mmCIF file of C-alpha atoms in Angstrom:
data_model
loop_
_atom_site.group_PDB
_atom_site.id
_atom_site.type_symbol
_atom_site.label_atom_id
_atom_site.label_comp_id
_atom_site.label_asym_id
_atom_site.label_seq_id
_atom_site.Cartn_x
_atom_site.Cartn_y
_atom_site.Cartn_z
ATOM 1 C CA UNK A 237 16.200 -5.304 25.116
ATOM 2 C CA UNK A 238 18.033 -2.075 25.793
ATOM 3 C CA UNK A 239 16.495 1.331 25.159
ATOM 4 C CA UNK A 240 18.126 1.854 21.726
ATOM 5 C CA UNK A 241 16.844 -1.448 20.368
ATOM 6 C CA UNK A 242 13.409 -0.777 21.818
ATOM 7 C CA UNK A 243 13.321 2.667 20.272
ATOM 8 C CA UNK A 244 14.327 1.252 16.905
ATOM 9 C CA UNK A 245 11.613 -1.447 17.068
ATOM 10 C CA UNK A 246 9.035 1.079 18.255
ATOM 11 C CA UNK A 247 9.985 3.444 15.450
ATOM 12 C CA UNK A 248 9.561 0.726 12.857
ATOM 13 C CA UNK A 249 6.240 -0.291 14.345
ATOM 14 C CA UNK A 250 4.895 3.254 14.475
ATOM 15 C CA UNK A 251 5.892 3.766 10.867
ATOM 16 C CA UNK A 252 4.264 0.457 9.923
ATOM 17 C CA UNK A 253 1.031 1.458 11.650
ATOM 18 C CA UNK A 254 0.947 4.758 9.697
ATOM 19 C CA UNK A 255 1.395 2.851 6.463
ATOM 20 C CA UNK A 256 -1.471 0.550 7.472
ATOM 21 C CA UNK A 257 -3.592 3.613 8.197
ATOM 22 C CA UNK A 258 -2.877 4.930 4.672
ATOM 23 C CA UNK A 259 -3.961 1.516 3.324
ATOM 24 C CA UNK A 260 -7.217 1.875 5.296
ATOM 25 C CA UNK A 261 -7.810 5.304 3.728
ATOM 26 C CA UNK A 262 -7.295 3.723 0.342
ATOM 27 C CA UNK A 263 -9.842 1.020 1.186
ATOM 28 C CA UNK A 264 -12.373 3.672 2.232
ATOM 29 C CA UNK A 265 -11.887 5.475 -1.082
ATOM 30 C CA UNK A 266 -12.404 2.158 -2.951
ATOM 31 C CA UNK A 267 -15.515 1.422 -0.907
ATOM 32 C CA UNK A 268 -16.921 4.878 -1.590
ATOM 33 C CA UNK A 269 -16.171 4.406 -5.284
ATOM 34 C CA UNK A 270 -18.352 1.324 -5.330
ATOM 35 C CA UNK A 271 -21.138 2.557 -3.091
ATOM 36 C CA UNK A 272 -21.461 6.344 -3.073
ATOM 37 C CA UNK A 273 -19.360 7.976 -5.711
ATOM 38 C CA UNK A 274 -21.201 9.872 -8.469
ATOM 39 C CA UNK A 275 -20.844 8.144 -11.868
ATOM 40 C CA UNK A 276 -18.690 10.973 -13.325
ATOM 41 C CA UNK A 277 -16.343 11.029 -10.324
ATOM 42 C CA UNK A 278 -14.026 8.245 -11.542
ATOM 43 C CA UNK A 279 -11.277 10.490 -12.927
ATOM 44 C CA UNK A 280 -10.863 12.360 -9.665
ATOM 45 C CA UNK A 281 -11.171 9.180 -7.619
ATOM 46 C CA UNK A 282 -8.597 7.344 -9.715
ATOM 47 C CA UNK A 283 -6.150 10.223 -9.077
ATOM 48 C CA UNK A 284 -6.882 10.096 -5.354
ATOM 49 C CA UNK A 285 -6.310 6.322 -5.190
ATOM 50 C CA UNK A 286 -3.080 6.655 -7.196
ATOM 51 C CA UNK A 287 -1.875 9.451 -4.865
ATOM 52 C CA UNK A 288 -2.481 7.355 -1.744
ATOM 53 C CA UNK A 289 -0.746 4.390 -3.441
ATOM 54 C CA UNK A 290 2.224 6.589 -4.218
ATOM 55 C CA UNK A 291 2.424 7.926 -0.672
ATOM 56 C CA UNK A 292 2.145 4.348 0.739
ATOM 57 C CA UNK A 293 4.876 3.159 -1.612
ATOM 58 C CA UNK A 294 7.140 6.085 -0.748
ATOM 59 C CA UNK A 295 6.672 5.366 2.982
ATOM 60 C CA UNK A 296 7.045 1.645 2.508
ATOM 61 C CA UNK A 297 10.344 1.994 0.672
ATOM 62 C CA UNK A 298 11.856 4.804 2.737
ATOM 63 C CA UNK A 299 15.538 3.946 3.334
ATOM 64 C CA UNK A 300 14.962 4.698 7.046
ATOM 65 C CA UNK A 301 12.809 1.555 7.157
ATOM 66 C CA UNK A 302 15.617 -0.450 5.602
ATOM 67 C CA UNK A 303 17.990 0.911 8.243
ATOM 68 C CA UNK A 304 15.642 -0.022 11.049
ATOM 69 C CA UNK A 305 15.267 -3.507 9.592
ATOM 70 C CA UNK A 306 19.006 -3.949 9.299
ATOM 71 C CA UNK A 307 19.600 -2.705 12.811
ATOM 72 C CA UNK A 308 17.011 -5.076 14.234
ATOM 73 C CA UNK A 309 18.224 -8.006 12.209
ATOM 74 C CA UNK A 310 21.768 -7.461 13.494
ATOM 75 C CA UNK A 311 20.453 -7.792 16.987
ATOM 76 C CA UNK A 312 17.656 -10.301 16.373
ATOM 77 C CA UNK A 313 18.940 -12.485 19.169
ATOM 78 C CA UNK A 314 17.593 -9.820 21.568
ATOM 79 C CA UNK A 315 14.100 -9.871 20.092
ATOM 80 C CA UNK A 316 11.370 -12.200 21.287
ATOM 81 C CA UNK A 317 9.659 -14.670 18.936
ATOM 82 C CA UNK A 318 6.746 -12.391 18.147
ATOM 83 C CA UNK A 319 9.053 -9.487 17.329
ATOM 84 C CA UNK A 320 11.175 -11.702 15.122
ATOM 85 C CA UNK A 321 8.087 -12.836 13.204
ATOM 86 C CA UNK A 322 6.863 -9.229 12.786
ATOM 87 C CA UNK A 323 10.310 -8.150 11.593
ATOM 88 C CA UNK A 324 10.446 -11.051 9.137
ATOM 89 C CA UNK A 325 7.126 -9.961 7.586
ATOM 90 C CA UNK A 326 8.011 -6.298 7.491
ATOM 91 C CA UNK A 327 11.317 -7.161 5.826
ATOM 92 C CA UNK A 328 9.532 -9.311 3.201
ATOM 93 C CA UNK A 329 7.123 -6.452 2.443
ATOM 94 C CA UNK A 330 9.954 -3.928 2.293
ATOM 95 C CA UNK A 331 12.000 -6.049 -0.098
ATOM 96 C CA UNK A 332 9.005 -6.616 -2.413
ATOM 97 C CA UNK A 333 8.090 -2.908 -2.375
ATOM 98 C CA UNK A 334 11.575 -1.736 -3.180
ATOM 99 C CA UNK A 335 11.498 -3.770 -6.365
ATOM 100 C CA UNK A 336 8.630 -1.751 -7.796
ATOM 101 C CA UNK A 337 9.111 1.676 -9.347
ATOM 102 C CA UNK A 338 6.842 4.347 -7.774
ATOM 103 C CA UNK A 339 5.392 5.362 -11.110
ATOM 104 C CA UNK A 340 4.314 1.836 -11.823
ATOM 105 C CA UNK A 341 2.603 1.542 -8.412
ATOM 106 C CA UNK A 342 0.667 4.703 -9.064
ATOM 107 C CA UNK A 343 -0.268 3.795 -12.630
ATOM 108 C CA UNK A 344 -1.513 0.345 -11.575
ATOM 109 C CA UNK A 345 -3.720 1.895 -8.873
ATOM 110 C CA UNK A 346 -5.062 4.555 -11.219
ATOM 111 C CA UNK A 347 -5.762 2.094 -14.024
ATOM 112 C CA UNK A 348 -7.269 -0.516 -11.701
ATOM 113 C CA UNK A 349 -9.684 2.099 -10.300
ATOM 114 C CA UNK A 350 -10.843 3.154 -13.744
ATOM 115 C CA UNK A 351 -10.997 -0.375 -15.060
ATOM 116 C CA UNK A 352 -13.081 -1.584 -12.127
ATOM 117 C CA UNK A 353 -15.580 1.198 -12.738
ATOM 118 C CA UNK A 354 -15.763 0.271 -16.460
ATOM 119 C CA UNK A 355 -16.113 -3.406 -15.596
ATOM 120 C CA UNK A 356 -19.232 -2.603 -13.493
ATOM 121 C CA UNK A 357 -20.707 -0.659 -16.400
ATOM 122 C CA UNK A 358 -19.789 -3.417 -18.845
ATOM 123 C CA UNK A 359 -21.345 -6.106 -16.727
ATOM 124 C CA UNK A 360 -24.573 -4.158 -16.126
ATOM 125 C CA UNK A 361 -24.972 -3.431 -19.804
ATOM 126 C CA UNK A 362 -23.741 -6.912 -20.843
ATOM 127 C CA UNK A 363 -21.335 -5.185 -23.224
ATOM 128 C CA UNK A 364 -17.749 -6.382 -22.941
ATOM 129 C CA UNK A 365 -16.512 -3.729 -25.333
ATOM 130 C CA UNK A 366 -16.826 -1.131 -22.558
ATOM 131 C CA UNK A 367 -14.290 -2.982 -20.409
ATOM 132 C CA UNK A 368 -12.027 -4.436 -23.140
ATOM 133 C CA UNK A 369 -9.829 -1.323 -23.613
ATOM 134 C CA UNK A 370 -8.762 -1.480 -19.987
ATOM 135 C CA UNK A 371 -7.260 -4.988 -20.197
#
């Protein structure tokens, strides 16, 4: 693999790792929501989760990623089997992500965060009507 191909692959991998780190931040926010968050903190938390989801989506659908994928696919014969498999999975994720509008991604994250909180209340109180509006 020449230096240019290696740089392209390394750039894609570094970007992918940063996106994974953002996902981990989102998971920490979700964990905190379930374990430590004050009961009235859901509005702020839902905005935070939606913001992170939006940033992850923006990063995941950046045209630069598409360019890296295309460059690497054009020279896939120079990649080893592991790199080809990683590229295949990254491409699949990229293609799926680019089909979703950013606003939808954020709204789903925000709504899911709120709905999950309401489901916990609903379940504890055995009152489905608390959760029903979020379906």
